[in-house]
PDB file of C-alpha atoms in Angstrom:
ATOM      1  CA  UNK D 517      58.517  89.651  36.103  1.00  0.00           C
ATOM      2  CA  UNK D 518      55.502  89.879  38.506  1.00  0.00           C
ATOM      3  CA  UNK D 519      51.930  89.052  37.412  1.00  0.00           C
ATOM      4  CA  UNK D 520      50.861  92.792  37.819  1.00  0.00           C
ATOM      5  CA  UNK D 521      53.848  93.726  35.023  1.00  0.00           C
ATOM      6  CA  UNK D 522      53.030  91.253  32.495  1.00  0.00           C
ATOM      7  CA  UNK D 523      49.306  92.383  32.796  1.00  0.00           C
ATOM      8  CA  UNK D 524      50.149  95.762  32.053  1.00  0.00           C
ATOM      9  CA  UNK D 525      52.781  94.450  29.416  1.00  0.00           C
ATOM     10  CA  UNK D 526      50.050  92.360  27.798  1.00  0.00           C
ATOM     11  CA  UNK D 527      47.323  95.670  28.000  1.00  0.00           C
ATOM     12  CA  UNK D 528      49.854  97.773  26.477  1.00  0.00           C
ATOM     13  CA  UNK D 529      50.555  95.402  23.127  1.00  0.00           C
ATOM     14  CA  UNK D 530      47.098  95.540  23.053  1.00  0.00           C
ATOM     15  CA  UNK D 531      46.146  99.302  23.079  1.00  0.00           C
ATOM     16  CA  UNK D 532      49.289  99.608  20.303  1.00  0.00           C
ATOM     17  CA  UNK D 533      47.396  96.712  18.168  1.00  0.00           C
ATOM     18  CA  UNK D 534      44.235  98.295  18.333  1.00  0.00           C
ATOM     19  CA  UNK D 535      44.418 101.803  16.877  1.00  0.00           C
ATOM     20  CA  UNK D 536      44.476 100.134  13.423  1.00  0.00           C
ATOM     21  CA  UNK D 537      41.854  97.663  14.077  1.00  0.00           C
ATOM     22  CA  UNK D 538      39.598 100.129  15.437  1.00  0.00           C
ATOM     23  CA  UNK D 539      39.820 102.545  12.551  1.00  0.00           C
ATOM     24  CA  UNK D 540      39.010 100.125   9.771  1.00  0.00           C
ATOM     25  CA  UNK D 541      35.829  99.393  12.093  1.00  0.00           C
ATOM     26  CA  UNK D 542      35.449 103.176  12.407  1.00  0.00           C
ATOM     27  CA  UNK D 543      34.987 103.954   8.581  1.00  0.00           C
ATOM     28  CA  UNK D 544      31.598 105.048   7.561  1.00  0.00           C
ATOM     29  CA  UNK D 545      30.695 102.513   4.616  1.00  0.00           C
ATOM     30  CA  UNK D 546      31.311 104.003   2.075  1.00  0.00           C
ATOM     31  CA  UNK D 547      34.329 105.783   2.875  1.00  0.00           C
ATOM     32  CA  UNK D 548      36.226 108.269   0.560  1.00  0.00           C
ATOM     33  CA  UNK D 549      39.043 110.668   1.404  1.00  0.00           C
ATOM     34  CA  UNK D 550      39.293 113.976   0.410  1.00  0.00           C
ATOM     35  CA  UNK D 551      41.214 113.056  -2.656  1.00  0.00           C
ATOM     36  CA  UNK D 552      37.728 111.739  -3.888  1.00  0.00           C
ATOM     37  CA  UNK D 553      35.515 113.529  -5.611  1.00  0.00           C
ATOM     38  CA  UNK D 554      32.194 111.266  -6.055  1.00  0.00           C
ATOM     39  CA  UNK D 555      32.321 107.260  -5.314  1.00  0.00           C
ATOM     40  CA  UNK D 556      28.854 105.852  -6.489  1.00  0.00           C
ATOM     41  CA  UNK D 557      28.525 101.929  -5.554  1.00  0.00           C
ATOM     42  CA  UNK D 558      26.463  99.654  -6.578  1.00  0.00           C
ATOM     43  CA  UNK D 559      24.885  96.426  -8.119  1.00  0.00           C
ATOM     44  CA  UNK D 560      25.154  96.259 -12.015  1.00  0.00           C
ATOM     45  CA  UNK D 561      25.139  93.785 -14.983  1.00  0.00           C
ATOM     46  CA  UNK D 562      28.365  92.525 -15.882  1.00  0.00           C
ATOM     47  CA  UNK D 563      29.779  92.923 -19.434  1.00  0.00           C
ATOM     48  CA  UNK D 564      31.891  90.816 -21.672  1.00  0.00           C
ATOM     49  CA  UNK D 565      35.464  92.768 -21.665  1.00  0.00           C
ATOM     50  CA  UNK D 566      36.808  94.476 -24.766  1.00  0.00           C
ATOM     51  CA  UNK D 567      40.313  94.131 -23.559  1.00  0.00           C
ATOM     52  CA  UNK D 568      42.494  91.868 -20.494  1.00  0.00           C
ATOM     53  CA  UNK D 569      45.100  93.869 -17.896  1.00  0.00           C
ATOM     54  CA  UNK D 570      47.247  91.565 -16.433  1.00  0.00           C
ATOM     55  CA  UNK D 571      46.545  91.097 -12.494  1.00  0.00           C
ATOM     56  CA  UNK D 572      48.891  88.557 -11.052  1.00  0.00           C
ATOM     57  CA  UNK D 573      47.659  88.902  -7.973  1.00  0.00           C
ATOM     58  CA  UNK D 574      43.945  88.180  -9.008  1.00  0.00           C
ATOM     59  CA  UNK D 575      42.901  84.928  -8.982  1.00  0.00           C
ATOM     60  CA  UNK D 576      41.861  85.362 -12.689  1.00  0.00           C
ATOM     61  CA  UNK D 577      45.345  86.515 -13.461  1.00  0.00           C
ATOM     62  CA  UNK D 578      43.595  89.669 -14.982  1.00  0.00           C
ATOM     63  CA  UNK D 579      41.155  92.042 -14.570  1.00  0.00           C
ATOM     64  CA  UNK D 580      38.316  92.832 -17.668  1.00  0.00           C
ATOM     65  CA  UNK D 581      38.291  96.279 -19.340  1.00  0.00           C
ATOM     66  CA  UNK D 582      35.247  96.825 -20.100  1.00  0.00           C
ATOM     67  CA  UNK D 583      33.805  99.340 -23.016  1.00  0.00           C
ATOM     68  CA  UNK D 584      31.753 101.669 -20.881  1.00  0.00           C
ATOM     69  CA  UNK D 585      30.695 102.550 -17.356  1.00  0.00           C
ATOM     70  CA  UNK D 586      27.765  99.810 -16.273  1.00  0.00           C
ATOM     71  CA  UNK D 587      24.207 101.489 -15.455  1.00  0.00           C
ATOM     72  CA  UNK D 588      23.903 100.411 -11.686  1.00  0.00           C
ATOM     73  CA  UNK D 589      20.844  98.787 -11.098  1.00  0.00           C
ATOM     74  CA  UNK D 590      20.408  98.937  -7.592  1.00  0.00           C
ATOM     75  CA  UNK D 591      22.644 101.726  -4.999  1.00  0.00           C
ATOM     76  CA  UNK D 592      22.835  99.090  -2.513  1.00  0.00           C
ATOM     77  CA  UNK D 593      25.654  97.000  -0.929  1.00  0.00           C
ATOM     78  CA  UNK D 594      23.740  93.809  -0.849  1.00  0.00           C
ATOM     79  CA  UNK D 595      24.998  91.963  -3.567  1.00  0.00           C
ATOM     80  CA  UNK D 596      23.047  88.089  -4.660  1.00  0.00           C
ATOM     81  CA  UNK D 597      25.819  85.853  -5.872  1.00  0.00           C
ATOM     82  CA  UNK D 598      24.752  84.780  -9.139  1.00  0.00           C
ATOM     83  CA  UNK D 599      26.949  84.777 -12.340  1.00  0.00           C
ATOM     84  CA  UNK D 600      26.578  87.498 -14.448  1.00  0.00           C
ATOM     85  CA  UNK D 601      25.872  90.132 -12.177  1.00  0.00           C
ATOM     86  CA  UNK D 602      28.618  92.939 -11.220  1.00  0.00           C
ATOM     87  CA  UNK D 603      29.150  95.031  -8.563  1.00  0.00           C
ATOM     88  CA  UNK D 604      31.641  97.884  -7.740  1.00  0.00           C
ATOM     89  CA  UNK D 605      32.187 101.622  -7.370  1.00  0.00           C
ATOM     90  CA  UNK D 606      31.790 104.048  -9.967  1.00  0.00           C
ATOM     91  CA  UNK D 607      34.888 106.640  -8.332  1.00  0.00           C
ATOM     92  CA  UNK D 608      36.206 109.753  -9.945  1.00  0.00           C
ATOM     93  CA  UNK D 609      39.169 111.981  -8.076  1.00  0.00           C
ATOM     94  CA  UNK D 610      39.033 115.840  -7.520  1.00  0.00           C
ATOM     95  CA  UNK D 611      39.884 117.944 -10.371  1.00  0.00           C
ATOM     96  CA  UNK D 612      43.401 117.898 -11.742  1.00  0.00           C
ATOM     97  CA  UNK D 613      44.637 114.940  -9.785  1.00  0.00           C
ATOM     98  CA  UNK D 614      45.894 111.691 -11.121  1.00  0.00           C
ATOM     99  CA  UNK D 615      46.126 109.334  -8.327  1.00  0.00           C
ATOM    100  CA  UNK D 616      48.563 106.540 -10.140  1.00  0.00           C
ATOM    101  CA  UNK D 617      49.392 104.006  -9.249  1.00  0.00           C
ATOM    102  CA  UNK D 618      46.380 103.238  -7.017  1.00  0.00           C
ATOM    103  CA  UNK D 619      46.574  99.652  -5.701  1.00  0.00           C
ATOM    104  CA  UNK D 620      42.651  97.926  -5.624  1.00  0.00           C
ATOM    105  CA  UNK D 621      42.781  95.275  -2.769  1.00  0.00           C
ATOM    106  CA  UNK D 622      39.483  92.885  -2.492  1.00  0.00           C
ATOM    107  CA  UNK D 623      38.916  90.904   0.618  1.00  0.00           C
ATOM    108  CA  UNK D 624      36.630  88.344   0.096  1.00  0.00           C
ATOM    109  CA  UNK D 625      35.879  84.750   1.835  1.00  0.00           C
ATOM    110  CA  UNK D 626      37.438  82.084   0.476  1.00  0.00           C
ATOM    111  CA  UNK D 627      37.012  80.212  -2.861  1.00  0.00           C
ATOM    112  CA  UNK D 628      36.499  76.939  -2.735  1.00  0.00           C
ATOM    113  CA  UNK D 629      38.515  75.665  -4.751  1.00  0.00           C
ATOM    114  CA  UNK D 630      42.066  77.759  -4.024  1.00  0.00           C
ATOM    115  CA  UNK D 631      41.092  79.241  -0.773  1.00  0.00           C
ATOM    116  CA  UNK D 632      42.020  83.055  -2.207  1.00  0.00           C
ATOM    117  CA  UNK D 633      40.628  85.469  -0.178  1.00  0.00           C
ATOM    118  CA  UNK D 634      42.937  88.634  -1.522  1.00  0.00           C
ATOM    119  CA  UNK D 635      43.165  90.052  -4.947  1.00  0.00           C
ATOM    120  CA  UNK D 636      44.396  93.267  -5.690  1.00  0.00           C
ATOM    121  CA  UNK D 637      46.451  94.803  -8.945  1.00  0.00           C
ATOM    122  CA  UNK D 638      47.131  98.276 -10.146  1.00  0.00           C
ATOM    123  CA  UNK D 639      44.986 100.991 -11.432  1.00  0.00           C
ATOM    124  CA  UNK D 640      44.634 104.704 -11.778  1.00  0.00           C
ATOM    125  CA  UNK D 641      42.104 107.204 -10.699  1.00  0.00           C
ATOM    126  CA  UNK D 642      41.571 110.553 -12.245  1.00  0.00           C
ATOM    127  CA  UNK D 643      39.437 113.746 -12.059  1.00  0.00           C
ATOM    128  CA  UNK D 644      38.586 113.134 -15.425  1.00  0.00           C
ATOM    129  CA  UNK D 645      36.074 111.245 -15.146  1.00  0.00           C
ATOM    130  CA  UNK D 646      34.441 108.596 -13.598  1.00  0.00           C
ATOM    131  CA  UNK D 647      36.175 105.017 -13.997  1.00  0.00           C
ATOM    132  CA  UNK D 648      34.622 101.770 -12.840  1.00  0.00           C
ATOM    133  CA  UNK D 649      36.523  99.681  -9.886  1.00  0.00           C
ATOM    134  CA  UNK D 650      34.418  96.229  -9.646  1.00  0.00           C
ATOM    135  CA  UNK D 651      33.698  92.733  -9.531  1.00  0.00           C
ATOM    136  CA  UNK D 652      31.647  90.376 -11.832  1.00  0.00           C
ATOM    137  CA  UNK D 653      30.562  86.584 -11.006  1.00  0.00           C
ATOM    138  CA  UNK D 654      31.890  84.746 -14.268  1.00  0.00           C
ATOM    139  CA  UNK D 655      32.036  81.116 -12.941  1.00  0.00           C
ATOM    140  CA  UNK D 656      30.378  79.195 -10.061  1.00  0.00           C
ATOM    141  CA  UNK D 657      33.641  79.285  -7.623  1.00  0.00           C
ATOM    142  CA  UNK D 658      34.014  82.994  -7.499  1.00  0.00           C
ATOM    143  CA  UNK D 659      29.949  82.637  -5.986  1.00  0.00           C
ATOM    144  CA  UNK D 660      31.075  82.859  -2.118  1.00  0.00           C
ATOM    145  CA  UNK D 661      28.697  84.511   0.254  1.00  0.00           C
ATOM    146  CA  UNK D 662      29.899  87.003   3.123  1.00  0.00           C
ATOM    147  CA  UNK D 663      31.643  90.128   3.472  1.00  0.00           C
ATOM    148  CA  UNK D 664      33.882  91.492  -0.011  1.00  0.00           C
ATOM    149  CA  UNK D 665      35.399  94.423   0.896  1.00  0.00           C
ATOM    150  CA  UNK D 666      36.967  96.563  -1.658  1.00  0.00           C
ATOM    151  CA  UNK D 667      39.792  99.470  -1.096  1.00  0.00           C
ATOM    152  CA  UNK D 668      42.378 101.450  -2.824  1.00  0.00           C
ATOM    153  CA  UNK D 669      45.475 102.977  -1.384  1.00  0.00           C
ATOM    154  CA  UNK D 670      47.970 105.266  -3.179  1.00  0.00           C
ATOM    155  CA  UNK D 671      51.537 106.761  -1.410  1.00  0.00           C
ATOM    156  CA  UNK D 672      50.028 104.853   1.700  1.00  0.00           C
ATOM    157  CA  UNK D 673      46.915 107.035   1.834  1.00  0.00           C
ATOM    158  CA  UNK D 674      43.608 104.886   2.156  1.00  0.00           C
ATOM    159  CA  UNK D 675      41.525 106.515  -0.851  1.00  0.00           C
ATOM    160  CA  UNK D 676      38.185 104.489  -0.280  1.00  0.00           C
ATOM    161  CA  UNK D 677      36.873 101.830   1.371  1.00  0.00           C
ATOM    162  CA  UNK D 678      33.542  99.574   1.017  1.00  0.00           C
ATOM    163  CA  UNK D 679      31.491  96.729   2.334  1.00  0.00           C
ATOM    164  CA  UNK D 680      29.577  94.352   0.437  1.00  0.00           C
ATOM    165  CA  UNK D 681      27.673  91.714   1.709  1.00  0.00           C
ATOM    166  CA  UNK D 682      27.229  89.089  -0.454  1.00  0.00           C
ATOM    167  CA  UNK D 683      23.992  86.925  -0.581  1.00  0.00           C
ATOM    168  CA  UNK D 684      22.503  83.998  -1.869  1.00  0.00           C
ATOM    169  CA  UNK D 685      20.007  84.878  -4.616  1.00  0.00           C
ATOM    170  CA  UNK D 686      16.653  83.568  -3.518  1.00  0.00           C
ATOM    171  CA  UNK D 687      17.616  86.558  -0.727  1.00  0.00           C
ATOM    172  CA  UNK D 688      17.475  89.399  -3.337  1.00  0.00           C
ATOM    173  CA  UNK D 689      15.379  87.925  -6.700  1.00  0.00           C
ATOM    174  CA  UNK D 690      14.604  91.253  -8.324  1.00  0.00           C
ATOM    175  CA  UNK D 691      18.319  91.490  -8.744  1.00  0.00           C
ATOM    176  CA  UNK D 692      19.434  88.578  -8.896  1.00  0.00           C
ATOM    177  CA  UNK D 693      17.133  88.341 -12.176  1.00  0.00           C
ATOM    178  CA  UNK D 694      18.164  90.168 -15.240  1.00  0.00           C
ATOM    179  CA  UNK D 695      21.613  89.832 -15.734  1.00  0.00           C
ATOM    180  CA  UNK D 696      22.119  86.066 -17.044  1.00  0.00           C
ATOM    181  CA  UNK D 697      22.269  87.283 -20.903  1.00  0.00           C
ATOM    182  CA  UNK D 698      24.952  89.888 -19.792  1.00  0.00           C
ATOM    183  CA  UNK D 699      27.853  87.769 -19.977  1.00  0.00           C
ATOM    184  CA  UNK D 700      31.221  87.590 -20.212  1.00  0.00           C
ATOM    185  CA  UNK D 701      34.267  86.583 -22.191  1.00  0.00           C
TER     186      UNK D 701
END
């Protein structure tokens, strides 16, 4: 095989790599899919759950139900890493549909102390009524700065897809205050 082949070779692998790549990049932020009625995101105070759904794939091993939908502080996706604050998507489908099962992935940098940077488990999402996909700072190694993003997929359709940037407090104080009393199981 000539030089000129394998260049072309090597530029083709590449254009068939990229279409995926370049869509996730492509996504407005928020993004929602026509199966979505309203996605409203946000910073919130986190409450103590009512009830634990096994999540294997958490690093918690579940996720917290908690007894109503939070009262977002701040529309924002700056988030200040500081226990006791929550932050998430308040998402409801279109009328009549029951998206289920819906898997919630969460890409976030890596804890400390295990080095998980993926948890996802299993949810629904309804036209019912809003339901609450999010994440609350509970203990000091879930505090990692950078990039969370959070998405659901269900039948292998992408149904939304956010960026959060986490940030040290001192970078955000007004919300970063507040919340301490809010806590958690």
């Amino acid at each position: 095989m000539d030089r000129h082949t394998s260049m072309i070779g090597t530029a083709l692998a590449i254009a068939m790599a990229l279409p995926q790549a370049v869509l996730a990049q492509d996504l407005p932020n928020p993004f929602k899919s026509a199966l979505i009625d309203s996605l409203v995101y946000g910073v919130y105070c986190a409450e103590g759950p009512i009830e634990l759904q096994e999540a294997p794939d958490t690093a918690a091993g579940v996720v917290n139900i908690v007894p109503g939908l939070p009262e977002m502080r701040a529309v924002t996706t700056l988030v200040p890493a500081q226990i006791g604050i929550g932050f998430g998507i308040l998402i409801e489908a279109r009328e009549g549909l029951i998206l289920d099962p819906a898997t919630v992935t969460i890409t976030h940098p890596p804890y400390p102390d295990t080095g998980i940077e993926v948890e996802r488990w299993v949810t629904s999402i309804d036209g019912d009524g809003p339901g609450l996909i999010g994440f609350s700072f509970e203990v000091e190694s879930e505090l990692v700065t950078g990039r969370w993003t959070f998405e659901a997929e269900h039948q292998g359709d992408l149904l939304f897809r956010i960026d959060f940037e986490v940030v040290p407090p001192a970078l955000l104080p007004d919300l970063a205050q507040g919340c301490s009393g809010a806590i958690l199981s």
